[in-house]
């Protein structure tokens, strides 16, 4: 199994499936052709779905209930090549670790599902559905949502969904919703007397690197942009310009650097940007606001400013917000309330990503219970927990469909030198196969 899994994963990683439409990068559509070929080779009937240029492939085996959906995604986040020891678009195996962009999130899971399907094509009673999408990293509107609607419209509503987009070999039954808050302030050039200097802040962590924005925990990790905001706020200085390792809204920048001016009456005149200064200062309260939520999360509410850009005459930050709520309006109102006391001229617009849904499946549900039993059969500890990141499970859980996320051991998702543990990938594939068999009725 190991060799076949790694061969599959290696081929998948070589497809450049970076999904960053803001910078003109979309996944190579050929990856869907490859996966469909694998499915057809197993005798699986398939259907390719296309929405706004994004392709997904759905495969169906068997008929009748229960219908079990195995879901995974093929798109990946961008990378900064200079930060990688290995070629991100080529699988590199060292010992029991396999490196490459998507090795953990989520091409390793795709390979595990495809391998599991070999054992499920003759399952007998019940229906196994597999679906592979290419837009999870930008919200799933043109992938998982389209797959869901296709299944509902064609009498294939799943009874259970196993979303192969987890990690750490744990059963994930809860995840927060994602919102992106675009906050902006007009470019406002000014001249002041002062001393110019350049300051730099780095991403710092104490436990695990929060390259994926979902895993950032305030009080444990130090976000470079929030640190800059506090520095500017406390020292009452002006910002002239800034730059940083900005990738996309759900990727934490590893560094930020700003040209600042400290006021000094005897110093020479310096050009600054009052609008940018005001916006940077505002990031402190905008990442500390407390919105109304509909359920509690062990991670609370997090808000991380992960993208900076100049759009026309405006400076703009995109703040990635994660909370157990589906109410984007409530988040926007609370953010504006946080600005009311000290800031004017800053615009806030909040949009839910992926429909703003969150994952919640009770611990005592049949799916979670059987998943726990299967892990025990494999000799593994059965842990059920909330995970920080969002996933395409949010398109199914709100319909009352029992849904979990699962995935192998690994690290550095969304960061440099992303990797998956090869042995755990083998266990993950066996887990999918055994769980589907346990969910189907006895013959």
Short mmCIF file of C-alpha atoms in Angstrom, two decimals:
data_model
loop_
_atom_site.label_atom_id
_atom_site.label_comp_id
_atom_site.label_asym_id
_atom_site.label_seq_id
_atom_site.Cartn_x
_atom_site.Cartn_y
_atom_site.Cartn_z
CA UNK A 1 0.00 0.00 0.00
CA UNK A 2 2.81 2.43 0.91
CA UNK A 3 4.37 2.49 -2.57
CA UNK A 4 1.01 2.91 -4.31
CA UNK A 5 -0.03 5.71 -1.94
CA UNK A 6 3.23 7.59 -2.47
CA UNK A 7 3.03 7.14 -6.25
CA UNK A 8 -0.48 8.61 -6.23
CA UNK A 9 0.53 11.45 -3.93
CA UNK A 10 3.64 12.23 -5.97
CA UNK A 11 1.61 12.56 -9.16
CA UNK A 12 -1.00 14.75 -7.45
CA UNK A 13 1.62 17.11 -6.00
CA UNK A 14 3.21 17.64 -9.41
CA UNK A 15 -0.01 19.22 -10.63
CA UNK A 16 0.23 22.94 -9.82
CA UNK A 17 -3.11 23.48 -8.13
CA UNK A 18 -2.38 26.77 -6.35
CA UNK A 19 -5.67 28.55 -5.79
CA UNK A 20 -5.12 32.29 -5.53
CA UNK A 21 -7.58 34.02 -7.89
CA UNK A 22 -6.76 37.49 -6.54
CA UNK A 23 -3.32 37.03 -8.10
CA UNK A 24 -4.52 35.25 -11.23
CA UNK A 25 -3.64 31.71 -10.10
CA UNK A 26 -6.15 28.89 -10.42
CA UNK A 27 -5.69 25.10 -10.17
CA UNK A 28 -4.46 23.12 -13.15
CA UNK A 29 -7.69 21.57 -14.51
CA UNK A 30 -5.72 18.51 -15.59
CA UNK A 31 -5.69 17.23 -12.03
CA UNK A 32 -9.41 16.45 -12.31
CA UNK A 33 -8.80 14.55 -15.55
CA UNK A 34 -6.16 12.48 -13.76
CA UNK A 35 -8.40 11.68 -10.78
CA UNK A 36 -11.33 10.85 -13.05
CA UNK A 37 -9.05 8.45 -14.91
CA UNK A 38 -8.17 6.71 -11.67
CA UNK A 39 -11.86 6.41 -10.78
CA UNK A 40 -12.82 5.11 -14.20
CA UNK A 41 -10.00 2.58 -13.95
CA UNK A 42 -11.73 1.22 -10.85
CA UNK A 43 -15.01 0.96 -12.72
CA UNK A 44 -16.55 3.94 -10.95
CA UNK A 45 -19.12 5.97 -12.86
CA UNK A 46 -18.20 9.66 -12.78
CA UNK A 47 -19.52 13.12 -13.47
CA UNK A 48 -17.40 16.28 -13.83
CA UNK A 49 -19.02 19.47 -12.54
CA UNK A 50 -17.84 22.94 -13.57
CA UNK A 51 -18.64 26.24 -11.84
CA UNK A 52 -16.95 29.53 -12.75
CA UNK A 53 -13.98 27.65 -14.14
CA UNK A 54 -13.54 25.38 -11.12
CA UNK A 55 -13.84 21.65 -11.78
CA UNK A 56 -14.97 18.88 -9.44
CA UNK A 57 -15.41 15.18 -10.07
CA UNK A 58 -18.05 12.98 -8.44
CA UNK A 59 -17.90 9.18 -8.45
CA UNK A 60 -20.70 6.82 -7.41
CA UNK A 61 -20.52 3.14 -6.45
CA UNK A 62 -23.55 1.02 -5.55
CA UNK A 63 -27.12 2.13 -4.89
CA UNK A 64 -29.62 2.65 -2.12
CA UNK A 65 -29.13 3.67 1.49
CA UNK A 66 -27.09 4.43 3.39
CA UNK A 67 -25.29 6.87 1.14
CA UNK A 68 -21.81 7.74 2.42
CA UNK A 69 -19.89 10.64 0.89
CA UNK A 70 -16.09 10.73 1.03
CA UNK A 71 -15.03 14.29 0.19
CA UNK A 72 -11.56 15.81 -0.35
CA UNK A 73 -9.99 18.74 -2.18
CA UNK A 74 -7.12 19.09 -4.64
CA UNK A 75 -6.36 22.83 -4.53
CA UNK A 76 -3.57 24.22 -2.37
CA UNK A 77 -2.46 27.59 -1.02
CA UNK A 78 0.43 29.57 -2.57
CA UNK A 79 3.97 29.22 -1.30
CA UNK A 80 7.11 31.36 -1.11
CA UNK A 81 9.77 29.19 -2.77
CA UNK A 82 12.70 30.72 -0.87
CA UNK A 83 11.19 29.55 2.44
CA UNK A 84 11.20 25.88 1.38
CA UNK A 85 14.03 23.39 1.80
CA UNK A 86 12.32 21.10 -0.71
CA UNK A 87 10.70 21.63 -4.11
CA UNK A 88 7.04 22.31 -3.18
CA UNK A 89 5.80 20.78 -6.43
CA UNK A 90 7.69 17.52 -6.16
CA UNK A 91 7.21 14.86 -3.49
CA UNK A 92 10.32 14.39 -1.35
CA UNK A 93 10.38 11.45 1.06
CA UNK A 94 12.81 11.44 3.96
CA UNK A 95 12.34 8.59 6.40
CA UNK A 96 8.64 8.35 7.21
CA UNK A 97 7.85 11.93 6.19
CA UNK A 98 6.75 13.04 2.71
CA UNK A 99 7.18 16.73 1.84
CA UNK A 100 5.39 18.84 -0.76
CA UNK A 101 2.68 21.47 -1.07
CA UNK A 102 -0.58 19.69 -0.35
CA UNK A 103 1.05 16.62 1.21
CA UNK A 104 -1.09 17.18 4.31
CA UNK A 105 -3.69 19.65 3.05
CA UNK A 106 -5.13 17.90 1.18
CA UNK A 107 -3.61 15.73 -1.54
CA UNK A 108 -2.48 13.10 0.95
CA UNK A 109 -6.12 12.63 1.88
CA UNK A 110 -7.10 12.43 -1.79
CA UNK A 111 -4.61 9.61 -2.29
CA UNK A 112 -5.90 7.85 0.85
CA UNK A 113 -9.52 8.03 -0.35
CA UNK A 114 -8.63 6.77 -3.83
CA UNK A 115 -6.72 3.86 -2.32
CA UNK A 116 -9.61 3.07 0.06
CA UNK A 117 -12.02 3.06 -2.86
CA UNK A 118 -10.23 0.03 -4.30
CA UNK A 119 -11.65 -1.92 -1.36
CA UNK A 120 -15.13 -0.44 -1.68
CA UNK A 121 -16.04 -0.87 -5.35
CA UNK A 122 -17.77 -4.19 -4.60
CA UNK A 123 -19.43 -3.01 -1.40
CA UNK A 124 -22.87 -4.47 -2.14
CA UNK A 125 -25.81 -2.72 -0.45
CA UNK A 126 -25.59 1.01 0.04
CA UNK A 127 -23.96 3.78 -1.96
CA UNK A 128 -20.43 5.11 -1.76
CA UNK A 129 -19.97 8.58 -3.22
CA UNK A 130 -16.57 10.20 -3.66
CA UNK A 131 -16.09 13.82 -4.62
CA UNK A 132 -12.92 15.78 -5.25
CA UNK A 133 -13.03 19.57 -5.59
CA UNK A 134 -10.60 22.34 -6.53
CA UNK A 135 -11.75 25.42 -4.63
CA UNK A 136 -11.81 24.57 -0.91
CA UNK A 137 -9.00 27.03 -0.17
CA UNK A 138 -11.15 29.95 -1.36
CA UNK A 139 -14.37 28.92 0.32
CA UNK A 140 -15.89 26.01 -1.57
CA UNK A 141 -18.66 27.97 -3.29
CA UNK A 142 -17.66 26.53 -6.67
CA UNK A 143 -16.73 23.11 -5.36
CA UNK A 144 -18.35 21.55 -2.29
CA UNK A 145 -21.49 23.68 -2.65
CA UNK A 146 -21.85 22.60 -6.28
CA UNK A 147 -21.26 18.96 -5.33
CA UNK A 148 -23.83 19.20 -2.54
CA UNK A 149 -26.46 20.72 -4.81
CA UNK A 150 -25.79 18.12 -7.51
CA UNK A 151 -26.27 15.30 -5.02
CA UNK A 152 -29.46 16.81 -3.59
CA UNK A 153 -30.88 17.39 -7.07
CA UNK A 154 -30.17 13.83 -8.19
CA UNK A 155 -31.56 11.84 -5.28
CA UNK A 156 -28.12 11.27 -3.75
CA UNK A 157 -28.45 13.17 -0.48
CA UNK A 158 -25.79 11.63 1.80
CA UNK A 159 -26.75 10.05 5.10
CA UNK A 160 -23.18 10.53 6.26
CA UNK A 161 -20.26 12.70 5.14
CA UNK A 162 -16.65 11.87 5.90
CA UNK A 163 -14.72 14.95 4.86
CA UNK A 164 -11.13 13.88 4.27
CA UNK A 165 -9.70 17.26 5.16
CA UNK A 166 -8.53 16.83 8.73
CA UNK A 167 -5.26 15.92 10.34
CA UNK A 168 -3.69 14.42 13.47
CA UNK A 169 -5.75 11.19 13.18
CA UNK A 170 -8.54 12.69 15.28
CA UNK A 171 -12.29 12.70 14.67
CA UNK A 172 -13.19 16.33 14.12
CA UNK A 173 -16.82 17.06 14.96
CA UNK A 174 -16.71 20.86 15.34
CA UNK A 175 -15.19 23.74 13.37
CA UNK A 176 -15.76 27.48 13.39
CA UNK A 177 -17.14 29.49 10.48
CA UNK A 178 -14.91 31.87 8.49
CA UNK A 179 -15.50 35.52 7.72
CA UNK A 180 -13.27 37.96 5.86
CA UNK A 181 -13.42 41.57 7.00
CA UNK A 182 -12.08 44.09 4.51
CA UNK A 183 -11.08 47.25 6.37
CA UNK A 184 -9.77 50.26 4.53
CA UNK A 185 -8.75 53.88 4.86
CA UNK A 186 -8.01 56.48 2.20
CA UNK A 187 -4.44 57.22 1.19
CA UNK A 188 -3.64 60.49 2.97
CA UNK A 189 -0.16 61.85 2.34
CA UNK A 190 1.26 64.28 4.89
CA UNK A 191 4.56 65.83 5.93
CA UNK A 192 5.81 65.88 9.54
CA UNK A 193 9.03 66.65 11.32
CA UNK A 194 10.55 63.45 12.60
CA UNK A 195 13.15 60.71 12.54
CA UNK A 196 12.64 57.92 10.03
CA UNK A 197 13.46 54.29 10.77
CA UNK A 198 12.51 50.83 9.59
CA UNK A 199 11.00 48.33 12.02
CA UNK A 200 10.38 44.64 11.49
CA UNK A 201 8.29 42.04 13.30
CA UNK A 202 8.31 38.27 12.84
CA UNK A 203 5.66 35.62 13.40
CA UNK A 204 6.46 34.01 16.75
CA UNK A 205 4.96 30.96 18.40
CA UNK A 206 5.48 28.88 21.52
CA UNK A 207 3.81 25.56 20.68
CA UNK A 208 3.19 25.00 16.97
CA UNK A 209 3.69 27.29 13.95
CA UNK A 210 0.35 28.95 13.07
CA UNK A 211 1.03 29.32 9.34
CA UNK A 212 -2.61 28.45 8.74
CA UNK A 213 -4.56 31.38 10.19
CA UNK A 214 -7.04 29.06 11.89
CA UNK A 215 -4.36 27.83 14.26
CA UNK A 216 -3.27 31.24 15.49
CA UNK A 217 -4.00 31.60 19.21
CA UNK A 218 -3.73 35.02 20.79
CA UNK A 219 -1.76 34.99 24.02
CA UNK A 220 0.33 32.09 22.74
CA UNK A 221 1.36 33.31 19.28
CA UNK A 222 2.57 36.73 18.14
CA UNK A 223 1.12 38.02 14.87
CA UNK A 224 3.61 40.39 13.19
CA UNK A 225 0.96 42.83 11.95
CA UNK A 226 -0.81 43.01 15.32
CA UNK A 227 2.59 43.58 16.95
CA UNK A 228 3.20 46.45 14.52
CA UNK A 229 -0.20 47.91 15.35
CA UNK A 230 0.56 47.90 19.06
CA UNK A 231 4.00 49.45 18.45
CA UNK A 232 2.54 52.29 16.37
CA UNK A 233 -0.28 52.80 18.89
CA UNK A 234 1.93 52.93 21.98
CA UNK A 235 4.66 55.09 20.46
CA UNK A 236 2.27 57.44 18.63
CA UNK A 237 4.33 57.32 15.46
CA UNK A 238 3.48 57.68 11.78
CA UNK A 239 3.66 54.98 9.12
CA UNK A 240 5.03 55.91 5.72
CA UNK A 241 4.84 52.49 4.05
CA UNK A 242 4.80 48.80 4.84
CA UNK A 243 5.46 45.43 3.25
CA UNK A 244 5.48 41.83 4.42
CA UNK A 245 5.12 38.15 3.70
CA UNK A 246 1.49 38.51 2.67
CA UNK A 247 0.13 35.47 0.86
CA UNK A 248 -3.66 35.23 1.26
CA UNK A 249 -6.38 35.76 3.84
CA UNK A 250 -6.05 32.37 5.56
CA UNK A 251 -2.24 32.32 5.63
CA UNK A 252 -0.50 34.09 8.51
CA UNK A 253 2.30 36.37 7.24
CA UNK A 254 5.67 35.36 8.65
CA UNK A 255 6.98 38.93 8.76
CA UNK A 256 6.08 42.58 8.29
CA UNK A 257 8.33 45.59 7.84
CA UNK A 258 7.32 49.25 8.04
CA UNK A 259 8.98 52.58 7.41
CA UNK A 260 7.90 54.76 10.32
CA UNK A 261 8.55 58.32 11.48
CA UNK A 262 8.87 59.30 15.14
CA UNK A 263 7.78 62.94 15.62
CA UNK A 264 10.61 65.29 16.56
CA UNK A 265 10.33 69.09 16.35
CA UNK A 266 14.04 69.55 15.60
CA UNK A 267 14.16 66.82 12.97
CA UNK A 268 13.86 67.20 9.19
CA UNK A 269 10.55 66.92 7.39
CA UNK A 270 9.44 63.44 6.37
CA UNK A 271 6.61 62.23 4.17
CA UNK A 272 4.12 59.91 5.92
CA UNK A 273 0.67 58.50 5.25
CA UNK A 274 -1.91 59.52 7.84
CA UNK A 275 -4.50 57.15 6.37
CA UNK A 276 -2.20 54.14 6.61
CA UNK A 277 -1.16 55.17 10.12
CA UNK A 278 -4.79 55.36 11.23
CA UNK A 279 -5.56 51.98 9.68
CA UNK A 280 -2.57 50.24 11.26
CA UNK A 281 -3.52 51.63 14.69
CA UNK A 282 -7.11 50.45 14.22
CA UNK A 283 -5.98 46.87 13.77
CA UNK A 284 -5.46 46.55 17.51
CA UNK A 285 -9.15 46.95 18.47
CA UNK A 286 -10.26 45.22 15.25
CA UNK A 287 -8.48 42.04 16.35
CA UNK A 288 -9.82 42.24 19.92
CA UNK A 289 -13.55 42.68 19.33
CA UNK A 290 -16.04 40.27 20.92
CA UNK A 291 -19.01 39.38 18.66
CA UNK A 292 -22.15 37.47 19.59
CA UNK A 293 -21.76 33.76 18.90
CA UNK A 294 -24.24 30.88 18.61
CA UNK A 295 -22.04 28.20 20.14
CA UNK A 296 -18.87 28.14 22.17
CA UNK A 297 -15.49 27.16 20.78
CA UNK A 298 -12.38 26.03 22.62
CA UNK A 299 -10.52 28.46 20.36
CA UNK A 300 -12.84 31.38 21.05
CA UNK A 301 -12.93 34.06 18.35
CA UNK A 302 -9.80 34.90 16.39
CA UNK A 303 -9.19 37.80 14.02
CA UNK A 304 -5.91 38.00 12.12
CA UNK A 305 -4.91 40.70 9.56
CA UNK A 306 -3.22 38.52 6.96
CA UNK A 307 -3.39 40.58 3.76
CA UNK A 308 -2.37 44.17 3.05
CA UNK A 309 -2.68 45.92 -0.28
CA UNK A 310 -3.34 49.26 -1.90
CA UNK A 311 -6.59 49.33 -3.88
CA UNK A 312 -6.96 52.54 -5.87
CA UNK A 313 -6.90 55.40 -3.38
CA UNK A 314 -7.29 53.12 -0.35
CA UNK A 315 -5.09 51.12 1.95
CA UNK A 316 -6.79 47.80 2.72
CA UNK A 317 -6.29 44.96 5.18
CA UNK A 318 -8.18 41.68 5.04
CA UNK A 319 -8.84 40.35 8.54
CA UNK A 320 -9.57 36.63 8.75
CA UNK A 321 -12.26 36.11 11.43
CA UNK A 322 -13.23 32.71 12.85
CA UNK A 323 -16.19 32.23 15.17
CA UNK A 324 -19.05 29.86 16.01
CA UNK A 325 -21.72 31.89 14.29
CA UNK A 326 -23.24 32.29 10.85
CA UNK A 327 -24.09 35.98 11.36
CA UNK A 328 -21.77 38.16 9.26
CA UNK A 329 -23.85 41.25 10.02
CA UNK A 330 -23.33 40.85 13.77
CA UNK A 331 -19.56 40.63 13.27
CA UNK A 332 -19.56 43.75 11.09
CA UNK A 333 -21.61 45.70 13.61
CA UNK A 334 -19.30 44.70 16.46
CA UNK A 335 -16.19 45.66 14.51
CA UNK A 336 -17.66 49.08 13.74
CA UNK A 337 -18.54 49.46 17.42
CA UNK A 338 -14.88 48.77 18.28
CA UNK A 339 -13.83 51.69 16.04
CA UNK A 340 -16.43 54.20 17.19
CA UNK A 341 -14.52 55.62 20.14
CA UNK A 342 -11.14 56.36 18.55
CA UNK A 343 -11.32 56.04 14.77
CA UNK A 344 -13.14 57.81 11.96
CA UNK A 345 -12.90 57.29 8.22
CA UNK A 346 -12.32 53.54 8.31
CA UNK A 347 -14.67 51.34 6.30
CA UNK A 348 -15.50 47.77 7.34
CA UNK A 349 -17.16 45.15 5.14
CA UNK A 350 -17.59 41.58 6.40
CA UNK A 351 -18.45 38.60 4.22
CA UNK A 352 -18.96 35.00 5.23
CA UNK A 353 -16.81 32.44 3.45
CA UNK A 354 -18.40 29.22 2.32
CA UNK A 355 -21.86 30.42 3.26
CA UNK A 356 -20.73 31.18 6.80
CA UNK A 357 -21.64 27.70 8.03
CA UNK A 358 -19.92 25.81 10.83
CA UNK A 359 -19.49 22.11 11.62
CA UNK A 360 -21.23 20.49 14.55
CA UNK A 361 -21.98 16.77 14.91
CA UNK A 362 -22.76 15.45 18.42
CA UNK A 363 -20.30 13.07 20.07
CA UNK A 364 -23.06 10.48 20.54
CA UNK A 365 -24.07 10.43 16.86
CA UNK A 366 -23.81 7.14 14.96
CA UNK A 367 -21.05 8.45 12.70
CA UNK A 368 -18.81 9.64 15.53
CA UNK A 369 -19.44 6.48 17.55
CA UNK A 370 -18.58 4.14 14.68
CA UNK A 371 -15.54 6.22 13.71
CA UNK A 372 -14.30 5.85 17.28
CA UNK A 373 -14.81 2.09 17.15
CA UNK A 374 -12.89 1.82 13.88
CA UNK A 375 -9.91 3.67 15.30
CA UNK A 376 -9.95 1.24 18.21
CA UNK A 377 -9.96 -1.70 15.79
CA UNK A 378 -6.85 -0.21 14.14
CA UNK A 379 -5.15 -0.04 17.52
CA UNK A 380 -5.33 3.75 17.62
CA UNK A 381 -6.63 6.09 20.29
CA UNK A 382 -10.08 7.47 19.46
CA UNK A 383 -10.05 11.21 20.09
CA UNK A 384 -13.03 13.42 19.27
CA UNK A 385 -12.37 17.14 19.24
CA UNK A 386 -12.89 20.54 17.70
CA UNK A 387 -10.30 21.66 15.17
CA UNK A 388 -9.39 25.25 14.51
CA UNK A 389 -9.65 25.42 10.72
CA UNK A 390 -12.83 25.49 8.66
CA UNK A 391 -13.60 22.94 5.96
CA UNK A 392 -16.10 21.96 3.30
CA UNK A 393 -18.02 20.09 6.02
CA UNK A 394 -19.85 23.40 6.55
CA UNK A 395 -21.89 22.75 3.39
CA UNK A 396 -23.36 19.53 4.78
CA UNK A 397 -23.52 19.81 8.57
CA UNK A 398 -26.11 22.65 8.56
CA UNK A 399 -28.48 20.31 6.66
CA UNK A 400 -28.56 17.94 9.62
CA UNK A 401 -26.29 15.43 7.88
CA UNK A 402 -23.91 13.67 10.27
CA UNK A 403 -20.48 14.92 9.22
CA UNK A 404 -16.91 14.57 10.46
CA UNK A 405 -13.45 15.57 9.26
CA UNK A 406 -10.47 13.24 9.43
CA UNK A 407 -6.91 13.06 8.18
CA UNK A 408 -3.35 11.81 8.77
CA UNK A 409 -0.52 13.06 10.93
CA UNK A 410 1.66 15.79 9.49
CA UNK A 411 2.65 19.41 9.87
CA UNK A 412 3.21 22.87 8.40
CA UNK A 413 -0.10 23.02 6.55
CA UNK A 414 -0.12 26.28 4.56
CA UNK A 415 3.51 26.85 5.56
CA UNK A 416 6.96 26.01 4.21
CA UNK A 417 8.05 22.35 4.12
CA UNK A 418 4.53 20.95 4.53
CA UNK A 419 4.64 17.22 5.22
CA UNK A 420 2.59 14.11 5.92
CA UNK A 421 3.53 11.07 7.99
CA UNK A 422 3.55 8.17 5.53
CA UNK A 423 2.63 5.46 8.04
CA UNK A 424 -0.35 7.47 9.28
CA UNK A 425 -1.43 7.97 5.67
CA UNK A 426 -1.70 4.19 5.34
CA UNK A 427 -3.79 4.02 8.52
CA UNK A 428 -5.96 6.86 7.22
CA UNK A 429 -6.78 4.98 4.03
CA UNK A 430 -7.70 1.86 6.02
CA UNK A 431 -9.82 4.00 8.36
CA UNK A 432 -11.91 5.31 5.44
CA UNK A 433 -12.45 1.83 4.05
CA UNK A 434 -13.40 0.26 7.39
CA UNK A 435 -15.67 3.14 8.42
CA UNK A 436 -17.68 3.00 5.20
CA UNK A 437 -18.11 -0.75 5.63
CA UNK A 438 -19.29 -0.26 9.22
CA UNK A 439 -21.83 2.35 8.14
CA UNK A 440 -23.45 0.16 5.50
CA UNK A 441 -26.20 -2.36 6.45
CA UNK A 442 -25.38 -6.02 6.96
CA UNK A 443 -25.96 -8.13 3.88
#
